[in-house]
Coordinates of C-alpha atoms in Angstrom, one line a residue:
Chain B
M907 CA -37.6 24.5 4.2
S908 CA -39.7 22.6 6.7
G909 CA -41.7 19.4 6.2
P910 CA -43.9 18.1 5.1
L911 CA -42.7 18.7 1.6
T912 CA -43.7 17.5 -1.8
V913 CA -40.9 15.9 -3.7
G914 CA -40.5 15.0 -7.3
F915 CA -37.9 13.0 -9.3
V916 CA -36.5 13.7 -12.7
G917 CA -33.8 11.9 -14.6
D918 CA -32.7 8.3 -15.1
D919 CA -33.9 5.1 -13.4
L920 CA -31.7 5.6 -10.3
R921 CA -34.9 6.9 -8.8
G922 CA -35.8 3.3 -8.0
A923 CA -32.6 2.8 -6.1
Y924 CA -32.9 5.9 -4.0
R925 CA -36.6 5.6 -3.1
P926 CA -36.1 3.3 -0.1
L927 CA -33.7 5.8 1.4
L928 CA -36.2 8.6 1.0
A929 CA -38.9 6.4 2.7
G930 CA -36.8 6.4 5.8
F931 CA -36.3 10.1 6.1
P932 CA -37.4 11.7 9.4
V933 CA -39.6 14.2 7.5
S934 CA -42.6 13.7 5.4
L935 CA -41.8 13.7 1.8
I936 CA -44.8 13.4 -0.4
N937 CA -44.1 12.1 -3.8
T938 CA -45.6 14.0 -6.7
D939 CA -45.4 13.8 -10.5
G940 CA -46.2 17.4 -10.9
E941 CA -44.7 20.6 -9.4
A942 CA -42.9 19.9 -6.2
D943 CA -41.2 21.8 -3.4
L944 CA -38.1 19.9 -3.9
V945 CA -37.1 18.2 -7.1
I946 CA -34.4 15.5 -7.0
A947 CA -32.6 15.4 -10.3
F948 CA -30.5 12.5 -11.5
G949 CA -28.0 13.8 -14.1
G950 CA -27.3 17.3 -15.3
A951 CA -29.3 16.7 -18.5
S952 CA -32.5 16.7 -16.4
L953 CA -31.8 20.0 -14.8
A954 CA -34.0 22.0 -17.2
Q955 CA -36.9 19.7 -16.5
A956 CA -36.2 20.0 -12.7
T957 CA -36.2 23.8 -12.9
A958 CA -39.6 23.7 -14.6
R959 CA -41.1 21.6 -11.8
A960 CA -39.3 22.9 -8.7
R961 CA -40.9 25.5 -6.5
R962 CA -38.3 25.8 -3.8
G963 CA -35.2 23.8 -4.5
I964 CA -33.4 21.3 -6.6
V965 CA -31.0 18.5 -5.5
L966 CA -28.7 17.4 -8.3
V967 CA -27.6 13.8 -7.4
D968 CA -24.2 12.6 -8.5
P969 CA -23.3 15.3 -11.0
T970 CA -20.8 14.0 -13.5
A971 CA -17.7 15.3 -15.3
D972 CA -20.1 16.2 -18.2
D973 CA -22.0 18.6 -16.0
T974 CA -19.8 21.6 -16.7
A975 CA -22.8 23.8 -17.8
L976 CA -24.2 24.1 -14.3
P977 CA -25.2 27.7 -13.5
T978 CA -22.4 29.3 -11.6
E979 CA -24.5 32.4 -10.7
P980 CA -27.2 32.3 -8.0
S981 CA -30.4 31.1 -9.6
T982 CA -34.0 31.6 -8.7
I983 CA -34.4 28.0 -7.7
P984 CA -31.4 27.1 -5.7
I985 CA -29.4 24.0 -6.7
T986 CA -27.7 21.8 -4.2
L987 CA -25.3 19.2 -5.3
S988 CA -25.4 15.8 -3.6
E989 CA -22.3 13.8 -4.4
T990 CA -22.3 10.2 -3.3
F991 CA -18.7 10.1 -2.1
A992 CA -17.7 13.7 -1.5
G993 CA -21.1 14.5 0.1
N994 CA -21.0 11.6 2.5
P995 CA -21.1 13.1 6.0
A996 CA -18.1 11.0 6.9
V997 CA -15.9 13.1 4.6
A998 CA -17.0 16.3 6.3
E999 CA -16.4 14.8 9.7
T1000 CA -12.9 13.7 8.5
R1001 CA -12.2 17.3 7.4
E1002 CA -13.0 18.5 11.0
L1003 CA -10.7 15.9 12.4
L1004 CA -8.0 16.9 10.0
Q1005 CA -8.2 20.5 11.1
Q1006 CA -7.2 19.4 14.6
R1007 CA -4.0 17.8 13.3
G1008 CA -0.8 19.2 11.7
R1009 CA 0.2 19.1 8.1
P1010 CA -0.2 15.6 6.5
T1011 CA 2.9 14.1 5.0
L1012 CA 0.9 12.2 2.4
L1013 CA -2.7 12.0 1.1
E1014 CA -3.9 8.8 -0.4
V1015 CA -7.2 8.4 -2.2
R1016 CA -8.4 5.2 -3.8
A1017 CA -11.4 4.2 -5.8
E1018 CA -12.0 0.4 -5.8
G1019 CA -14.6 -1.9 -7.2
V1020 CA -15.2 0.5 -10.1
A1021 CA -17.4 -1.0 -12.7
P1022 CA -16.1 -1.4 -16.3
T1023 CA -18.9 0.9 -17.5
E1024 CA -18.2 3.8 -15.3
P1025 CA -16.4 6.6 -17.2
M1026 CA -12.9 7.2 -15.9
R1027 CA -13.5 10.9 -15.8
D1028 CA -16.4 10.5 -13.5
V1029 CA -14.4 8.3 -11.1
L1030 CA -11.6 10.8 -11.1
L1031 CA -14.0 13.6 -10.4
Q1032 CA -15.3 11.7 -7.4
L1033 CA -11.7 11.2 -6.1
L1034 CA -10.7 14.8 -6.6
R1035 CA -13.9 16.1 -5.0
V1036 CA -13.3 13.9 -1.9
V1037 CA -9.9 15.5 -1.6
E1038 CA -11.4 19.0 -1.9
V1039 CA -14.2 18.4 0.5
A1040 CA -11.7 16.9 3.0
G1041 CA -10.0 20.3 3.0
F1042 CA -7.3 20.1 0.3
P1043 CA -8.3 22.3 -2.7
A1044 CA -5.9 23.3 -5.5
I1045 CA -4.7 20.0 -6.7
E1046 CA -1.8 19.8 -9.1
I1047 CA -1.3 16.6 -11.2
V1048 CA 2.3 15.5 -11.8
S1049 CA 2.0 12.2 -13.6
V1050 CA -0.7 9.7 -14.7
T1051 CA 0.2 6.0 -15.1
G1052 CA -1.9 3.1 -16.2
T1053 CA -4.8 2.3 -18.5
D1054 CA -8.5 2.6 -18.3
R1055 CA -8.5 -0.6 -16.2
A1056 CA -6.3 0.9 -13.4
L1057 CA -4.7 4.3 -12.9
L1058 CA -2.1 5.7 -10.5
I1059 CA -1.9 9.4 -10.3
D1060 CA 0.9 11.3 -8.6
G1061 CA 0.1 14.9 -7.6
E1062 CA 0.2 17.5 -4.9
A1063 CA -2.5 19.2 -2.9
I1064 CA -2.3 22.7 -1.6
G1065 CA 1.0 23.4 0.2
G1066 CA 2.9 20.7 -1.8
I1067 CA 1.4 17.8 0.1
P1068 CA 2.1 14.6 -1.9
L1069 CA -1.1 13.2 -3.2
A1070 CA -1.5 9.6 -4.5
L1071 CA -4.7 8.8 -6.3
S1072 CA -5.6 5.4 -7.6
V1073 CA -8.5 3.8 -9.5
S1074 CA -9.0 0.0 -9.8
R1075 CA -11.8 -1.6 -11.8
S1076 CA -12.7 -4.9 -10.4
N1077 CA -15.9 -7.0 -9.8
A1078 CA -14.2 -8.5 -6.8
A1079 CA -14.2 -5.5 -4.6
A1080 CA -16.9 -3.3 -3.1
R1081 CA -17.4 0.1 -4.7
T1082 CA -15.7 2.4 -2.3
I1083 CA -13.5 5.5 -2.1
E1084 CA -10.9 5.6 0.7
F1085 CA -9.3 8.8 1.7
A1086 CA -6.3 8.6 4.1
A1087 CA -4.1 11.4 5.5
Q1088 CA -0.8 10.2 6.9
F1089 CA 0.9 12.3 9.6
T1090 CA 4.4 11.8 11.1
D1091 CA 2.6 10.4 14.2
G1092 CA -0.5 8.7 12.9
S1093 CA -3.3 8.9 10.4
I1094 CA -6.9 9.7 9.7
A1095 CA -8.8 7.8 7.0
A1096 CA -12.4 7.5 5.8
L1097 CA -13.8 4.6 3.9
V1098 CA -16.9 5.7 2.0
P1099 CA -19.2 3.2 0.3
D1100 CA -21.4 3.6 -2.7
G1101 CA -24.3 5.5 -1.3
R1102 CA -26.9 3.3 -3.0
T1103 CA -26.4 0.5 -0.6
A1104 CA -26.9 0.2 3.1
R1105 CA -23.2 -0.2 3.9
P1106 CA -21.9 2.4 6.4
A1107 CA -18.8 4.6 6.1
N1108 CA -16.0 4.1 8.5
I1109 CA -13.5 6.6 9.8
E1110 CA -10.3 5.4 11.3
I1111 CA -8.2 7.5 13.5
L1112 CA -4.7 6.5 14.6
D1113 CA -3.7 8.8 17.4
P1114 CA 0.0 9.5 18.4
D1115 CA -0.6 8.1 21.9
G1116 CA -1.4 4.6 20.7
A1117 CA -5.2 5.1 20.6
H1118 CA -7.2 3.7 17.7
H1119 CA -10.8 4.7 17.0
R1120 CA -12.9 3.3 14.2
P1121 CA -16.3 5.0 14.4
T1122 CA -19.0 3.7 12.0
R1123 CA -21.2 6.3 10.2
Y1124 CA -24.5 5.3 8.6
G1125 CA -25.3 8.6 6.8
T1126 CA -25.5 9.0 3.1
A1127 CA -24.9 12.0 0.9
L1128 CA -28.5 12.3 -0.3
R1129 CA -30.0 11.8 3.1
D1130 CA -27.6 14.3 4.7
T1131 CA -28.3 16.8 1.9
I1132 CA -32.1 16.6 2.3
E1133 CA -32.0 16.7 6.1
R1134 CA -29.8 19.8 5.9
L1135 CA -32.1 21.4 3.4
V1136 CA -35.2 20.7 5.4
S1137 CA -33.5 22.1 8.6
G1138 CA -32.2 25.1 6.7
Q1139 CA -28.5 24.3 7.4
Q1140 CA -27.6 23.5 3.9
P1141 CA -26.8 26.5 1.7
P1142 CA -27.2 26.1 -2.0
S1143 CA -24.0 24.7 -3.6
D1144 CA -21.5 26.9 -5.4
P1145 CA -21.0 24.8 -8.5
S1146 CA -18.0 26.8 -9.8
R1147 CA -15.5 24.7 -7.9
F1148 CA -17.2 21.6 -9.0
V1149 CA -17.2 22.7 -12.6
N1150 CA -13.4 23.4 -12.5
T1151 CA -12.7 20.1 -10.9
A1152 CA -14.9 18.3 -13.5
R1153 CA -12.8 19.9 -16.2
L1154 CA -9.6 18.8 -14.5
A1155 CA -11.0 15.2 -14.2
S1156 CA -11.8 15.2 -17.9
R1157 CA -8.3 16.4 -18.8
I1158 CA -6.6 13.7 -16.6
A1159 CA -8.8 11.0 -18.1
G1160 CA -8.0 12.2 -21.6
P1161 CA -8.0 9.2 -23.9
R1162 CA -9.1 7.0 -21.0
A1163 CA -12.4 8.8 -20.9
G1164 CA -14.4 5.7 -21.9
Chain S
M1184 CA 13.2 -37.9 6.2
S1185 CA 16.3 -36.8 8.2
N1186 CA 16.1 -33.8 10.3
E1187 CA 19.8 -33.5 10.7
C1188 CA 20.7 -30.5 12.8
L1189 CA 23.0 -28.2 10.9
G1190 CA 25.7 -25.8 12.2
V1191 CA 25.1 -22.1 11.3
G1192 CA 27.6 -19.4 10.8
L1193 CA 26.3 -15.8 10.8
I1194 CA 28.4 -13.1 9.1
G1195 CA 27.4 -9.9 10.7
A1196 CA 26.1 -9.4 14.3
G1197 CA 24.0 -6.2 13.9
P1198 CA 20.3 -5.7 14.7
V1199 CA 19.1 -8.0 11.9
V1200 CA 21.0 -10.9 13.3
Q1201 CA 20.2 -10.1 16.9
A1202 CA 16.5 -9.3 16.5
I1203 CA 15.6 -11.5 13.5
H1204 CA 17.8 -14.5 12.8
L1205 CA 18.8 -15.5 16.3
P1206 CA 15.2 -15.5 17.6
A1207 CA 14.0 -17.3 14.4
L1208 CA 16.7 -20.0 14.8
A1209 CA 15.8 -20.4 18.4
R1210 CA 12.4 -21.5 17.3
I1211 CA 13.8 -24.5 15.3
P1212 CA 16.5 -26.0 17.5
D1213 CA 16.0 -29.4 16.0
L1214 CA 17.1 -28.0 12.6
F1215 CA 19.9 -25.6 13.4
E1216 CA 22.5 -24.7 16.0
V1217 CA 24.3 -21.4 15.8
R1218 CA 28.0 -22.3 16.0
N1219 CA 29.9 -19.2 14.9
I1220 CA 29.1 -15.4 14.6
M1221 CA 31.5 -13.0 12.9
D1222 CA 31.6 -9.2 13.1
V1223 CA 34.5 -6.8 12.7
D1224 CA 33.5 -5.1 15.9
P1225 CA 34.5 -7.2 18.9
A1226 CA 32.4 -5.1 21.3
V1227 CA 29.3 -6.3 19.4
V1228 CA 30.2 -9.9 18.4
S1229 CA 31.4 -11.1 21.8
P1230 CA 28.2 -10.5 23.7
V1231 CA 26.0 -11.6 20.8
A1232 CA 27.9 -14.8 20.2
A1233 CA 28.0 -15.5 24.0
R1234 CA 24.2 -15.0 24.1
A1235 CA 23.9 -17.7 21.4
G1236 CA 26.5 -20.0 22.9
A1237 CA 28.5 -19.6 19.7
T1238 CA 32.1 -18.9 18.9
A1239 CA 32.9 -15.2 18.1
S1240 CA 35.0 -14.6 15.0
S1241 CA 36.6 -11.4 13.8
S1242 CA 37.0 -12.3 10.1
V1243 CA 35.1 -14.2 7.4
D1244 CA 38.0 -16.5 6.9
E1245 CA 38.0 -17.5 10.5
L1246 CA 34.3 -18.3 10.4
L1247 CA 34.5 -20.2 7.2
A1248 CA 37.5 -22.2 8.5
D1249 CA 35.3 -23.4 11.4
P1250 CA 34.4 -27.0 10.5
T1251 CA 31.3 -27.0 12.6
V1252 CA 29.8 -24.3 10.4
E1253 CA 27.8 -26.1 7.7
V1254 CA 25.5 -23.3 6.4
V1255 CA 26.3 -19.6 6.3
A1256 CA 24.0 -16.6 6.6
I1257 CA 25.3 -13.3 5.2
C1258 CA 23.9 -10.4 7.1
S1259 CA 26.6 -7.8 6.5
P1260 CA 26.2 -4.6 4.6
P1261 CA 25.3 -5.2 0.9
R1262 CA 28.6 -4.2 -0.5
F1263 CA 30.2 -7.2 1.1
H1264 CA 27.6 -9.8 0.0
T1265 CA 29.3 -10.9 -3.3
D1266 CA 32.7 -11.7 -1.9
Q1267 CA 31.3 -13.3 1.2
A1268 CA 28.7 -15.4 -0.6
I1269 CA 31.4 -16.6 -3.1
A1270 CA 33.8 -17.4 -0.3
A1271 CA 31.2 -19.4 1.6
M1272 CA 30.4 -21.5 -1.4
R1273 CA 34.1 -22.0 -2.3
A1274 CA 34.7 -23.1 1.4
G1275 CA 32.4 -26.0 0.7
K1276 CA 29.5 -25.0 2.9
R1277 CA 26.3 -26.8 2.3
A1278 CA 24.0 -23.8 1.7
V1279 CA 24.1 -20.0 1.8
L1280 CA 21.4 -17.6 2.9
C1281 CA 22.2 -14.0 1.8
E1282 CA 20.3 -11.1 3.1
K1283 CA 18.7 -8.8 0.5
P1284 CA 19.8 -7.3 -1.7
L1285 CA 21.8 -10.3 -3.0
A1286 CA 24.4 -7.9 -4.4
T1287 CA 24.7 -4.2 -5.3
T1288 CA 24.9 -4.8 -9.1
S1289 CA 23.4 -7.4 -11.5
E1290 CA 26.9 -8.3 -12.6
D1291 CA 27.9 -9.2 -9.0
A1292 CA 24.7 -11.2 -8.6
E1293 CA 25.5 -13.1 -11.7
R1294 CA 29.0 -13.9 -10.3
I1295 CA 27.4 -15.3 -7.2
A1296 CA 25.0 -17.4 -9.2
E1297 CA 27.8 -18.7 -11.4
V1298 CA 29.7 -19.9 -8.3
S1299 CA 26.5 -21.5 -7.0
R1300 CA 26.1 -23.4 -10.3
E1301 CA 29.7 -24.4 -10.3
T1302 CA 30.0 -25.6 -6.7
G1303 CA 26.4 -26.9 -6.4
V1304 CA 26.0 -24.9 -3.2
P1305 CA 22.3 -23.8 -3.0
L1306 CA 21.6 -20.2 -2.4
I1307 CA 18.5 -18.3 -1.1
V1308 CA 17.9 -14.6 -0.5
G1309 CA 16.3 -13.5 2.7
A1310 CA 13.1 -12.2 1.1
M1311 CA 11.1 -13.5 4.0
H1312 CA 7.7 -12.7 2.6
L1313 CA 8.1 -15.1 -0.2
F1314 CA 8.4 -17.8 2.4
D1315 CA 5.5 -16.6 4.6
P1316 CA 3.2 -19.6 5.0
S1317 CA 0.1 -17.4 4.5
W1318 CA 1.4 -16.1 1.2
A1319 CA 2.5 -19.6 0.2
A1320 CA -0.9 -21.0 0.9
A1321 CA -2.6 -18.3 -1.1
R1322 CA -0.4 -18.9 -4.1
S1323 CA -2.4 -21.9 -5.2
S1324 CA -5.7 -20.0 -5.2
W1325 CA -5.0 -16.8 -7.1
G1326 CA -5.8 -18.4 -10.4
D1327 CA -4.9 -16.3 -13.4
L1328 CA -4.3 -13.1 -11.5
A1329 CA -0.6 -13.2 -12.5
E1330 CA -1.8 -12.7 -16.1
S1331 CA -4.8 -10.5 -15.5
A1332 CA -3.4 -8.1 -12.8
T1333 CA -4.0 -4.4 -13.5
L1334 CA -2.8 -2.7 -10.3
I1335 CA -0.1 -3.8 -7.9
R1336 CA 0.5 -2.0 -4.7
S1337 CA 3.2 -2.4 -2.0
R1338 CA 2.4 -0.2 1.0
I1339 CA 4.7 -0.2 4.0
L1340 CA 4.1 2.2 6.8
L1341 CA 6.2 1.6 9.9
P1342 CA 7.4 3.0 13.2
P1343 CA 11.1 3.3 13.6
N1344 CA 12.9 -0.1 13.3
S1345 CA 14.3 0.3 16.8
R1346 CA 10.8 -0.1 18.2
F1347 CA 10.4 -3.6 16.8
E1348 CA 14.1 -4.5 17.4
D1349 CA 13.5 -3.8 21.0
F1350 CA 10.4 -6.0 21.1
A1351 CA 12.5 -8.8 19.7
T1352 CA 15.6 -8.6 21.8
E1353 CA 18.0 -6.4 23.8
V1354 CA 20.1 -4.9 21.0
V1355 CA 23.8 -4.6 21.5
D1356 CA 25.3 -1.5 20.1
R1357 CA 22.7 -0.1 17.8
P1358 CA 24.2 2.0 14.9
P1359 CA 23.5 5.7 15.5
S1360 CA 21.0 7.4 13.1
T1361 CA 22.6 10.1 10.9
H1362 CA 21.3 13.4 9.8
T1363 CA 20.9 13.9 6.0
D1364 CA 20.7 17.1 4.0
R1365 CA 17.7 16.6 1.8
T1366 CA 18.4 19.6 -0.3
D1367 CA 21.5 18.0 -1.8
P1368 CA 20.5 16.2 -5.0
A1369 CA 23.0 13.4 -4.5
T1370 CA 21.7 12.8 -1.0
R1371 CA 18.1 12.7 -2.3
A1372 CA 19.1 10.2 -5.0
A1373 CA 20.9 8.1 -2.4
L1374 CA 17.8 8.2 -0.1
I1375 CA 15.4 6.9 -2.6
E1376 CA 17.8 4.2 -3.8
G1377 CA 18.2 3.3 -0.1
G1378 CA 14.4 3.2 0.2
I1379 CA 14.0 0.8 -2.7
L1380 CA 16.9 -1.4 -1.9
G1381 CA 16.3 -1.3 1.9
L1382 CA 12.6 -1.4 2.3
A1383 CA 10.6 -1.8 -0.9
I1384 CA 12.9 -4.8 -1.8
H1385 CA 11.0 -6.9 0.8
N1386 CA 8.0 -6.9 -1.5
L1387 CA 9.6 -6.7 -4.9
P1388 CA 9.8 -10.5 -5.4
L1389 CA 6.1 -10.5 -4.8
V1390 CA 5.6 -7.7 -7.3
R1391 CA 7.6 -9.6 -9.9
S1392 CA 5.3 -12.6 -9.5
F1393 CA 2.6 -10.4 -11.1
L1394 CA 4.6 -8.9 -13.9
P1395 CA 5.1 -10.5 -17.3
D1396 CA 8.4 -12.4 -17.8
G1397 CA 11.2 -10.1 -18.5
C1398 CA 9.1 -7.0 -17.8
R1399 CA 11.2 -3.9 -17.0
P1400 CA 8.9 -1.3 -15.6
T1401 CA 9.4 2.3 -16.2
V1402 CA 9.5 4.8 -13.3
T1403 CA 6.9 7.4 -14.1
S1404 CA 7.1 9.3 -10.8
A1405 CA 9.3 9.2 -7.7
R1406 CA 9.3 11.3 -4.6
L1407 CA 10.7 11.3 -1.1
L1408 CA 8.3 11.5 1.7
E1409 CA 8.7 13.1 5.1
P1410 CA 10.1 12.2 7.6
W1411 CA 11.6 9.2 5.7
G1412 CA 10.0 7.4 2.8
Y1413 CA 9.4 7.1 -0.8
L1414 CA 6.5 7.0 -3.3
V1415 CA 7.3 5.5 -6.6
T1416 CA 5.0 4.8 -9.5
L1417 CA 5.8 2.3 -12.2
D1418 CA 4.4 1.6 -15.6
A1419 CA 4.6 -2.1 -16.4
G1420 CA 2.8 -2.2 -19.7
D1421 CA -0.8 -3.1 -19.0
R1422 CA -0.4 -2.8 -15.3
A1423 CA 0.5 0.0 -12.9
V1424 CA 2.6 -0.5 -9.8
Q1425 CA 2.8 1.7 -6.7
L1426 CA 5.6 1.4 -4.1
L1427 CA 5.0 3.3 -0.9
G1428 CA 7.2 3.2 2.1
M1429 CA 7.3 5.5 5.1
I1430 CA 8.9 5.3 8.5
S1431 CA 7.6 7.8 11.0
D1432 CA 6.7 8.1 14.7
R1433 CA 3.4 6.2 14.2
W1434 CA 2.9 3.4 16.6
R1435 CA 1.1 0.9 14.2
A1436 CA 2.8 -0.9 11.4
D1437 CA 0.8 -1.3 8.2
W1438 CA 2.6 -3.6 5.8
T1439 CA 0.4 -4.7 2.9
F1440 CA 0.7 -6.0 -0.6
E1441 CA -2.2 -5.9 -2.9
V1442 CA -2.9 -7.1 -6.4
H1443 CA -6.1 -6.1 -8.3
G1444 CA -7.5 -7.8 -11.3
P1445 CA -10.9 -7.6 -13.1
D1446 CA -12.3 -10.6 -11.3
R1447 CA -10.0 -11.2 -8.3
T1448 CA -8.0 -9.3 -5.7
I1449 CA -5.3 -10.3 -3.3
S1450 CA -4.5 -8.5 -0.1
A1451 CA -1.8 -9.7 2.2
R1452 CA -1.1 -8.0 5.5
F1453 CA 2.3 -8.8 6.9
P1454 CA 3.6 -8.4 10.4
P1455 CA 6.4 -5.9 10.6
S1456 CA 10.0 -7.0 10.3
Y1457 CA 11.8 -8.1 13.5
V1458 CA 8.6 -9.3 15.1
Q1459 CA 8.2 -13.0 15.6
A1460 CA 4.4 -12.6 15.6
G1461 CA 3.3 -15.4 13.2
S1462 CA 2.4 -15.1 9.5
A1463 CA 0.7 -12.7 7.3
T1464 CA -3.0 -12.8 6.7
T1465 CA -3.8 -13.1 3.0
T1466 CA -7.3 -12.7 1.6
I1467 CA -8.4 -13.4 -2.0
R1468 CA -11.6 -11.8 -3.1
R1469 CA -13.6 -12.9 -6.1
T1470 CA -16.5 -11.7 -8.1
G1471 CA -19.8 -12.0 -6.2
G1472 CA -18.4 -11.2 -2.8
R1473 CA -16.8 -14.6 -2.2
S1474 CA -13.5 -14.5 -0.3
T1475 CA -10.9 -16.9 1.2
T1476 CA -8.5 -15.9 3.9
F1477 CA -5.2 -17.8 4.6
G1478 CA -3.7 -17.4 8.1
P1479 CA -2.6 -16.0 10.3
Y1480 CA -0.5 -19.1 11.1
D1481 CA 1.9 -19.5 14.1
S1482 CA 5.1 -19.5 12.1
N1483 CA 6.5 -16.6 10.0
G1484 CA 8.5 -16.1 6.9
Y1485 CA 11.8 -15.9 8.7
E1486 CA 11.3 -19.4 10.2
H1487 CA 10.3 -20.8 6.8
E1488 CA 13.2 -19.2 4.9
W1489 CA 15.5 -21.1 7.4
R1490 CA 13.4 -24.3 6.9
T1491 CA 13.9 -23.9 3.2
L1492 CA 17.6 -23.4 3.6
H1493 CA 17.7 -26.6 5.7
A1494 CA 15.9 -28.6 3.1
L1495 CA 18.1 -27.3 0.3
A1496 CA 21.3 -28.1 2.3
L1497 CA 20.0 -31.7 2.5
G1498 CA 19.4 -31.8 -1.2
R1499 CA 15.7 -31.6 -1.1
D1500 CA 13.6 -29.9 -3.8
V1501 CA 11.2 -27.6 -1.9
G1502 CA 10.3 -25.2 -4.7
A1503 CA 12.7 -22.5 -3.5
P1504 CA 13.3 -19.6 -5.9
T1505 CA 15.7 -20.6 -8.7
L1506 CA 19.0 -18.7 -9.3
T1507 CA 17.3 -17.2 -12.4
E1508 CA 14.5 -15.9 -10.2
L1509 CA 17.0 -14.5 -7.7
L1510 CA 18.8 -12.7 -10.4
Q1511 CA 15.6 -11.3 -11.9
D1512 CA 14.6 -10.1 -8.4
L1513 CA 17.8 -8.2 -8.0
E1514 CA 17.6 -6.8 -11.5
L1515 CA 14.1 -5.5 -10.9
A1516 CA 15.1 -3.9 -7.6
A1517 CA 18.3 -2.4 -8.8
G1518 CA 16.6 -1.1 -12.0
I1519 CA 13.8 0.6 -10.0
A1520 CA 16.3 2.1 -7.5
S1521 CA 18.5 3.6 -10.1
A1522 CA 15.6 4.8 -12.3
A1523 CA 13.9 6.4 -9.3
A1524 CA 17.1 8.1 -8.3
A1525 CA 17.5 9.4 -11.9
H1526 CA 13.9 10.6 -12.0
L1527 CA 14.3 12.4 -8.7
T1528 CA 17.5 14.1 -9.9
E1529 CA 15.8 15.1 -13.1
V1530 CA 12.9 16.6 -11.3
T1531 CA 15.1 18.4 -8.8
A1532 CA 17.2 19.8 -11.6

């Protein structure tokens, strides 16, 4: 794709929250209520509507654990997933940094400031997807402790790396997900904010030699997704892994699915 | 109010005494003077006592017979704590500070408490974070979080102890590190018990502050971490507790304690053990983005535990943990340690 593009929105009222972000894109996005080159869909339920309107592509924003009916075969109109936390460019950057280090001794992933209304399965999906995108697929869950208000999950990532997941609902903390990989000689961590605000992500690198870097990253998942689509760098997503993880998140949440 | 200077006897002359207590006492010379140090190893106790200008003793009896010793700190291996604490109280000393854990079993801890009640000799346990001025200041502001807490996390990531001991002092005769066979189930169980009773125990009195009275958490997962560490998850009814401890070659210490509730969170960041680097920094966050931060202050938990001991020795009520609380702290720690070891053994089998 190359700009200027027409863009349409389908789905719930999150459109209002994202529009300021779109206004700042370095490409011309012309809003339209009819057919559009790119349709930004909020929620899997609006996918059929998006498919009817999209000429060249669909961006599905914040797919949830209920979105297990995503087409897993290539479709005529390519669908790209834009996940607020896992899709934040700071997570991809963290994965690259991790590839330069040895095997971690522990992975920690924490969701904080989770609102009482957010379904636990969606929050777990966000956590698990961050772990996957950071480069650690094939997660095995060993135990789940807590209630719908706070959860601690003990598990293992590929290769038997210990994985500690936690969720805390609180009005007193900012909505974030923090991913940290501990090594025997340091750590690499990414603190990713809710992409609907202007707060940046932070990456923290603790090097073996005593160095300490804390770069700030202002990108968001949606902006990064659209920029990549426009520049032709972003291949359509393969939703099959997402769907598997969504099912795992729902299983873990179980009775805490509210 | 009198600031009578009290004579101190230290039982044990290892790195904890050398790198923690002697530097802490040196900061409050108006309150304490080190008079006697005891260790079974003369090659250690002689230079350490000489450094402090104190008498070197080779037995507990010898130290307790020293009339200039008015308060006693027990810094020996935990298996000796019960007999030594009881002996110090029976010797008519004015107060006893016992390093953690107070004892190796709840029964032994109860014996110590019984003698403390009988003799009237006050006792405190060296859980320095309870005495940290930042933590103490935050205590009045956390509102109903003790009742509403949902998630409690103790997270301790440290470089090797020796790095901080060497910051604090020139250590005489450091014990050598030993190799352990992690494939042996008994060794694995001992390692996780050691992790809980040696490292997690620093924060367990804080954890207990946010549990319902009499709560006995269940261990739902326990694992050893490489190169040395533990990750234990506890189910405490309507709250979940995570205990994470790891010692590796990292250069930075991250020692935090957090409590999350629906409308309030506490986050305390403590300086590593051995370092006389001031207090923790404790932040309480509330709904709406408001937050209050306490500290860092110039003094640390070690200094304040000694100040508390001084006040108790002079008969002052300074809100120190009660004997009942000390027993509950030990019961919690010992219960978690044995349950984590059992869990690990079960998983391994």
